[in-house]
XYZ file of C-alpha atoms in Angstrom:
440
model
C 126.253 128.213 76.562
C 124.925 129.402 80.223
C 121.508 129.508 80.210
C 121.026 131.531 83.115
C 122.809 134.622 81.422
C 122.293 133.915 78.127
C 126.080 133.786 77.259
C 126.433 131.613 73.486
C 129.911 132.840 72.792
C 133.312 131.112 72.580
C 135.119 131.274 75.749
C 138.481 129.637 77.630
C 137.122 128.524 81.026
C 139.773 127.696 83.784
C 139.213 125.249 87.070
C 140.745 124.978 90.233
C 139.747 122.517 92.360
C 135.856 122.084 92.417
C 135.256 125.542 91.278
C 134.876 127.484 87.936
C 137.714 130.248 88.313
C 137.502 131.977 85.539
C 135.635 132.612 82.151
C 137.743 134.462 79.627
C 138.200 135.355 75.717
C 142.121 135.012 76.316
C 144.320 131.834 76.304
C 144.685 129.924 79.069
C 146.518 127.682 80.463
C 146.412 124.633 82.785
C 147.613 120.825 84.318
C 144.962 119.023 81.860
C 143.194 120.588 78.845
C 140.347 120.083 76.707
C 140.400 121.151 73.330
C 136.148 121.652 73.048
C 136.433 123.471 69.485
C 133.182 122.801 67.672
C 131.420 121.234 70.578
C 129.205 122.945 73.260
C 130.419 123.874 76.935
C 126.929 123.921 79.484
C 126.120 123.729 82.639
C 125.749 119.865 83.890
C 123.019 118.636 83.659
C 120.020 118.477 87.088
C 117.855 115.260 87.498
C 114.969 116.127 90.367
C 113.720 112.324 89.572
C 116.086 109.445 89.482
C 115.561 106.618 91.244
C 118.501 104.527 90.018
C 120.971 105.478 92.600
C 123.573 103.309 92.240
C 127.066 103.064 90.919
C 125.334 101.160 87.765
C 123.018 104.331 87.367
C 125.378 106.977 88.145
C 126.991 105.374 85.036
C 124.120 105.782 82.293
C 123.762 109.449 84.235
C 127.326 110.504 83.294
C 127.437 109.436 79.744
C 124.173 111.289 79.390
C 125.575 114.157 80.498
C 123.532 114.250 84.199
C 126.288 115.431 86.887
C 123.961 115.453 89.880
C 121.155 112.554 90.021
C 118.219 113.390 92.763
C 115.530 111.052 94.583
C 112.658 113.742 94.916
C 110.017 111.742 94.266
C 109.463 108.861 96.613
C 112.471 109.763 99.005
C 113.959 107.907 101.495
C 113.930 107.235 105.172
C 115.992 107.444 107.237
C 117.898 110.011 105.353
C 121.235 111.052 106.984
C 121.755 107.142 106.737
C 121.139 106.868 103.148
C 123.810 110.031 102.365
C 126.135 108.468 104.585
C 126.349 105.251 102.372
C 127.202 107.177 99.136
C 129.710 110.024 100.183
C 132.963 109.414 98.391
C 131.480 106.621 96.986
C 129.840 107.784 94.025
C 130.611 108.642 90.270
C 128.548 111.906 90.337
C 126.473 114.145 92.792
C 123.496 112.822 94.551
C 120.496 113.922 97.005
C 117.165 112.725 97.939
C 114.114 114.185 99.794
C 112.766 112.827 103.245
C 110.058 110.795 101.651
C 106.404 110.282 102.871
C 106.123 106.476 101.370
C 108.924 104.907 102.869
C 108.136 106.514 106.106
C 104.657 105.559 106.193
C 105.704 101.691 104.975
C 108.426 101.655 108.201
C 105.140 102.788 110.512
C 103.034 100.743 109.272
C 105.199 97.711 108.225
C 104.838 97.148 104.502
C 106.201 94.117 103.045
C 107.226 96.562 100.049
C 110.356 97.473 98.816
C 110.962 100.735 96.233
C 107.195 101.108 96.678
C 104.115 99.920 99.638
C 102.618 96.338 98.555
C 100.771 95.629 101.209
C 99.558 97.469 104.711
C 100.675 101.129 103.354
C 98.971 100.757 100.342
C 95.631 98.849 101.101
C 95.261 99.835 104.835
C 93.942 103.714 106.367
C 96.447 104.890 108.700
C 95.635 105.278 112.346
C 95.864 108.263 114.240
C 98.862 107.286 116.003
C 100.426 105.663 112.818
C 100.247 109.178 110.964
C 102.034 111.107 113.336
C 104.592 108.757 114.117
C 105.287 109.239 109.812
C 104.684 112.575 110.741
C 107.855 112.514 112.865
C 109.938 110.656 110.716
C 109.307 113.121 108.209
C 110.199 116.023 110.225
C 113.681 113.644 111.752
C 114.522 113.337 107.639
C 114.015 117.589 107.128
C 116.228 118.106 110.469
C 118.893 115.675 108.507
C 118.661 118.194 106.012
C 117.003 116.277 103.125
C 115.801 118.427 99.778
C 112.319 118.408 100.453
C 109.124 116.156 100.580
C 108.918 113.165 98.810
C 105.365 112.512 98.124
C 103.733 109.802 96.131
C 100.010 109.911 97.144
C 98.660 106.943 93.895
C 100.680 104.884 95.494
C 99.076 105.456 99.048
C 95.437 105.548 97.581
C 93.985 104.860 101.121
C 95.917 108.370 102.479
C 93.518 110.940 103.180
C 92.990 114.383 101.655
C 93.386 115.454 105.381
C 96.281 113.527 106.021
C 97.987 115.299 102.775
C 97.015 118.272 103.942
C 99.001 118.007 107.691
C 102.257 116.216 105.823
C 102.341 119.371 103.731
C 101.835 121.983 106.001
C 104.781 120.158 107.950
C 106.687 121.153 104.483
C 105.290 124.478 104.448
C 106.499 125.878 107.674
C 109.910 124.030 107.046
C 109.809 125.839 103.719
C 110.704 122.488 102.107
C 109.628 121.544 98.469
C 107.101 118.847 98.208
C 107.415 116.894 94.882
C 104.458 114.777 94.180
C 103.331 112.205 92.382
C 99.512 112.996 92.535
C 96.375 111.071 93.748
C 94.998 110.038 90.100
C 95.609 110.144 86.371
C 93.154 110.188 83.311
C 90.382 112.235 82.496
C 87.613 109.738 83.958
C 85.964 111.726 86.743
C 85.750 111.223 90.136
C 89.276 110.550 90.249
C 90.540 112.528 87.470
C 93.932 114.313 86.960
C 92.063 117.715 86.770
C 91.137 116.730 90.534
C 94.391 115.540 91.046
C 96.168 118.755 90.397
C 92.885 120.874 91.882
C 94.078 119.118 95.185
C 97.690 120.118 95.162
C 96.744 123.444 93.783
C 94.073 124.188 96.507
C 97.064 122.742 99.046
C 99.654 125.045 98.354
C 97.221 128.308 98.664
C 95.787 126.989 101.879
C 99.954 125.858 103.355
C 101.666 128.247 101.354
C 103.707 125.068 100.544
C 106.444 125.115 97.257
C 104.531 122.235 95.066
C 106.367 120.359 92.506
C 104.071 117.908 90.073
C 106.587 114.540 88.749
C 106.060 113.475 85.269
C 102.631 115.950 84.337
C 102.276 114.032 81.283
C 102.593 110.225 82.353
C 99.729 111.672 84.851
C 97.879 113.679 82.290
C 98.116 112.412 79.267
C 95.858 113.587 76.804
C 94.969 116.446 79.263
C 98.836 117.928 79.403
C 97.903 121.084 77.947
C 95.162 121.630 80.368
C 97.489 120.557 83.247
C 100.187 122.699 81.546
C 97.580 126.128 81.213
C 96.305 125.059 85.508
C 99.541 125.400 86.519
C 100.684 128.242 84.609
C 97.603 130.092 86.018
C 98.319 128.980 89.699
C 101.619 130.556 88.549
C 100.397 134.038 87.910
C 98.248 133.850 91.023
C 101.325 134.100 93.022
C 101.580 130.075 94.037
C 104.795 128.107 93.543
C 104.125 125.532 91.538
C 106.469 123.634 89.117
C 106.205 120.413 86.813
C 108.686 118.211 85.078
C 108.669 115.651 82.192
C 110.687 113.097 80.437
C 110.715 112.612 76.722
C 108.923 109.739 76.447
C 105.534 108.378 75.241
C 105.064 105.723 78.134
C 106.001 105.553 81.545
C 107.200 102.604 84.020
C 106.193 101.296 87.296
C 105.552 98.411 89.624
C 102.861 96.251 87.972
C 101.774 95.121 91.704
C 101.162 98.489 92.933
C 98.157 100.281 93.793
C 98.375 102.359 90.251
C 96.512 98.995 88.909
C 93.814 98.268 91.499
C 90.578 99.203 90.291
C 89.656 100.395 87.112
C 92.416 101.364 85.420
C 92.529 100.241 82.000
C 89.615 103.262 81.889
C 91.426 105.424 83.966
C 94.879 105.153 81.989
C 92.640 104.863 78.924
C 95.073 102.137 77.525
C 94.774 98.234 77.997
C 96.722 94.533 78.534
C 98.376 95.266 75.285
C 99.953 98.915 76.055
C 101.729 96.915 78.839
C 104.867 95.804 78.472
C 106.886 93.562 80.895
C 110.667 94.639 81.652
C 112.126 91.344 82.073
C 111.329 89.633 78.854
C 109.993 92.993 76.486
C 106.542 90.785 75.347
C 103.428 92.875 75.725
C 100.778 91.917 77.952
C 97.439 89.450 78.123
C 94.902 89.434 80.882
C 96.235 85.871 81.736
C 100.007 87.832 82.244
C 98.905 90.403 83.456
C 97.409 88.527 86.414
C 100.424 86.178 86.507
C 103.002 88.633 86.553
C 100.920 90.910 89.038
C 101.251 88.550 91.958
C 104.844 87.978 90.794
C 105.449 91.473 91.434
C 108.090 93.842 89.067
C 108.397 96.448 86.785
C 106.340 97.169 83.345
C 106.235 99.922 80.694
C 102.857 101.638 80.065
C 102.549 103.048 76.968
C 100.047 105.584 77.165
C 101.725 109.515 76.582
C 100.267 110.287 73.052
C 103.444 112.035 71.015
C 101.579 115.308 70.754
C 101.561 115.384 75.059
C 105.528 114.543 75.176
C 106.268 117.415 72.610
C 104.019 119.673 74.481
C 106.071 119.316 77.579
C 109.108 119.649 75.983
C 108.677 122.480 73.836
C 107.260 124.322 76.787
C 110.450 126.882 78.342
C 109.414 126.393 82.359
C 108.395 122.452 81.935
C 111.858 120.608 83.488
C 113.294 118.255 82.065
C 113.403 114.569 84.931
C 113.997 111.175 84.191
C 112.332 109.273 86.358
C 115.131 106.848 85.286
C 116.355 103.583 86.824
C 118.082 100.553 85.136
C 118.102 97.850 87.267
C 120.805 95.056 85.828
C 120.768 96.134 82.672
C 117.009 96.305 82.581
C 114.286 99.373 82.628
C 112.940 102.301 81.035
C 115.014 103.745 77.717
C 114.365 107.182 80.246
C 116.997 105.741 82.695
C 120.168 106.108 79.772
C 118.900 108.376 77.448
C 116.499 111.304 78.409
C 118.703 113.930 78.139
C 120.541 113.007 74.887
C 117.062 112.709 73.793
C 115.715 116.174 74.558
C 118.998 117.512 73.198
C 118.924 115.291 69.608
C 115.791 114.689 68.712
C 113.277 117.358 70.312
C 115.817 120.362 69.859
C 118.047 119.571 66.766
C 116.055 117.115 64.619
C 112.196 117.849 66.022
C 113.127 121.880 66.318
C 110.501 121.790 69.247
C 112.428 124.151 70.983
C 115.797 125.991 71.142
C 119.015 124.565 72.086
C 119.454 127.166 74.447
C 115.890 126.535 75.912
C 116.457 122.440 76.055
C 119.529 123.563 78.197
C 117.503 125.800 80.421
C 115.208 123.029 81.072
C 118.064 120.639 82.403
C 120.140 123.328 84.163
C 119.351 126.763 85.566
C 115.478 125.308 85.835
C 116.123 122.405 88.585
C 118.994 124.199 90.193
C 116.612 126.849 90.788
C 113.850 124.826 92.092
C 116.325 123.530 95.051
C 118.020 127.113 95.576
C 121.174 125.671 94.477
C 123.248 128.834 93.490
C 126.586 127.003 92.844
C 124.748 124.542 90.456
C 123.019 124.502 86.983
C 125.474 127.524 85.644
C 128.671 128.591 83.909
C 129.861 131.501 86.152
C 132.741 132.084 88.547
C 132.491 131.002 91.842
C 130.161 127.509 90.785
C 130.531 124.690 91.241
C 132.691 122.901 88.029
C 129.657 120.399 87.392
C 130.132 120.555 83.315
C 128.795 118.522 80.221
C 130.681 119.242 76.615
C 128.476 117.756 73.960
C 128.650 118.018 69.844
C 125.479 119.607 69.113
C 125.539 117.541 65.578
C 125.779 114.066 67.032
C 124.603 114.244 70.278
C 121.397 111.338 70.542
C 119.675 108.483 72.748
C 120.774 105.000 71.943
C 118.441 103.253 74.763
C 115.209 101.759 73.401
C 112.570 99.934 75.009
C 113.939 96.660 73.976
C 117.502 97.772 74.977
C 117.368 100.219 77.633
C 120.848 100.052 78.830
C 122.797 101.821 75.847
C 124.790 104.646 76.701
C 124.016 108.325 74.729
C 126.432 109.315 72.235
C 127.764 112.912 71.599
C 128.843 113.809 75.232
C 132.578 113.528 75.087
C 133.503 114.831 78.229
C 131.712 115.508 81.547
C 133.331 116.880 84.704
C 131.774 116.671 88.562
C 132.878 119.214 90.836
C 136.340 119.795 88.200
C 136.759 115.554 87.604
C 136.502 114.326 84.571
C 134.211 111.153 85.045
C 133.526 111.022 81.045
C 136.491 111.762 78.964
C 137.146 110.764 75.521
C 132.879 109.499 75.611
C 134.046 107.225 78.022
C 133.632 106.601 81.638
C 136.806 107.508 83.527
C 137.647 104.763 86.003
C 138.267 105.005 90.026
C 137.258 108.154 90.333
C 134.466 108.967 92.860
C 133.896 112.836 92.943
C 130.616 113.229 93.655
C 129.105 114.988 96.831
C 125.676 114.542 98.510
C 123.467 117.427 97.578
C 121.454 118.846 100.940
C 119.318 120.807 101.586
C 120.643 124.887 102.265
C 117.100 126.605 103.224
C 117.748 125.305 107.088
């Protein structure tokens, strides 16, 4: 199944090296075969939003049939650095964006790790502060990252102008900026309608490529309003994209900026729609507070089910993670999202088509990155493949027990390896390549 040509036939398919070499309805024949009779053959599978990017991750990727894991979001800085620690090191193919966040934390020293605790977050940016990020940003597109990481709620003291000048920087790179925006909820000021206004009115005024992370953990009960803004912005000529997990909550740093202020209005949920990664109990205003100036991650359960099958069910919403499992610990998202979409939104929930859920994970991100040798089953690409059984494919991770491999993905190949064969993970091999960016 190649969702970029619409091919849903039976077919031989022969590799050589990295590369697909051929597609055929006669026998083949080869140094290792798979016998795929009654499964499915697709593309692998693209994830713009995955912050787990280790060899744990990469892992939980593979056995859910993800061949090339990206870090669009919140980036990193320095980049060329960050590649250079990974090639030939890792299970399957990886890439990140030059990101905004962890350039502004280095500038303005931010105690902070994944995300700004401190100056970044709390702290306006002085003039000479904002273009020495400024710089690192462009130093990070010159390295050749995929684009601009961008994660403005967690920078809530960052300007509207100084969003404006890091994307126009993007713009006249032509780089993709991938945002997480200002605000979520439908309290106004601060709403997500204002949110996505914001990005919207950006990208006409830059010309900038805009790409919204995770519309629904952002809009929640306003997804199909976010979902009809951008589809208009869409028509109007602007290039504007959005992704979404299968999920009904969402997971981040519980001593971030996302909770200061009001937010239990804002996210329209409270202490008890929290739940704390370490230990799974749900929150009280006395943990809460405790485990705030602890610092880690918690679960927010606030995507009502109706949002999460609106995104999936719609044909140009892609399918991202936002996954990471951290020792065994995290979001379900980080294992199973793509199992998920496959098993229960396309076969059992007949949202949408099988051939559309594949879309969604495939052609749809490689797209979005101008990746012509990814995301399809044609000769000449790259031999990034995931076989699955259509019948059995399903998530295993749950909130409670995040780190469960997917089931129903036999075999998965990365650039012609087989890193998942037999449903298992094939050992001491390392094939996959850093993903950069070809528009420079």
């Amino acid at each position: 199944m190649d969702p970029e040509s619409g091919l849903d036939a039976i077919r031989n398919i022969g590799i050589q090296g990295h590369t697909i070499a051929d597609i055929s309805q006669r026998p083949m024949q080869g140094r290792t075969t798979i016998d795929a009779k009654g499964l499915v053959v697709a593309p692998g599978f693209i994830d713009l939003h995955s912050h787990g990017q280790d060899d744990e991750n990469y892992r939980y990727k593979a056995r859910d049939g993800v061949t090339t894991a990206l870090e669009l979001e919140v980036g990193v800085s320095p980049v060329a650095g960050w590649y250079a620690t990974r090639e030939g090191k890792a299970l399957i193919n990886f890439g990140a964006t030059v990101g905004h966040i962890p350039a502004r934390m280095f500038v303005m020293h931010d105690t902070g790790g994944l995300l700004p605790h401190d100056e970044a977050a709390h702290r306006k940016a002085t003039a000479e502060e904002k273009h020495a990020t400024e710089d690192l940003i462009r130093k990070g597109l010159d390295e050749k990252a995929l684009g601009l990481g961008l994660g403005i709620a967690y920078v809530p003291t960052a300007t509207h102008p100084e969003i404006l000048d890091v994307i126009q920087i993007a713009a006249y790179r032509k780089a993709t900026v991938f945002v997480h925006m200002r605000s979520p909820g439908a309290i106004e000021p601060g709403s997500v309608t204002e949110s996505l206004q914001e990005m919207i009115a950006d990208a006409a005024i830059t010309g900038a490529s805009i790409h919204v992370v995770h519309i629904t953990s952002m809009a929640n009960a306003q997804t199909g309003l976010m979902l009809e803004m951008i589809a208009g912005a869409r028509k109007r000529g602007l290039d504007i994209t959005t992704e979404a997990y299968p999920y009904t909550a969402g997971e981040t740093r519980l001593d971030s900026a996302i909770f200061d202020g009001n937010w239990q209005e804002q996210l329209g949920i409270t202490y008890k729609d929290l739940q704390w990664v370490v230990t799974g109990e749900r929150l009280t205003a006395q943990t809460f507070a405790k485990y705030r100036k602890d610092g880690g991650f918690v679960i927010l359960h606030s995507i009502p089910e109706e949002a999460a099958r609106q995104a999936m069910a719609n044909p140009d919403v892609i399918v991202a993670s936002d996954g990471m499992i951290f020792n065994g610990t995290g979001h379900p998202r980080g294992a199973g999202t793509y199992a998920r979409v496959l098993g229960h939104y396309a076969r059992d929930e007949k949202a949408l088509t099988l051939m559309s859920a594949l879309r969604k994970m495939t052609i749809l991100p490689a797209n979005r990155l101008n990746l012509a040798l990814k995301g399809r089953i044609e000769i000449g690409a790259d031999a990034d493949i995931t076989v699955f059984d259509p019948a059995r494919v399903i998530d295993k991770a749950t909130f409670e027990k995040p780190n469960q491999y997917s089931e129903g993905i036999p075999f998965v190949l990365v650039n012609g390896v087989l890193v998942v064969r037999d449903g298992k993970i094939v050992e001491g091999v390392n094939p996959g390549a850093g993903i950069k960016s070809n528009s420079r």
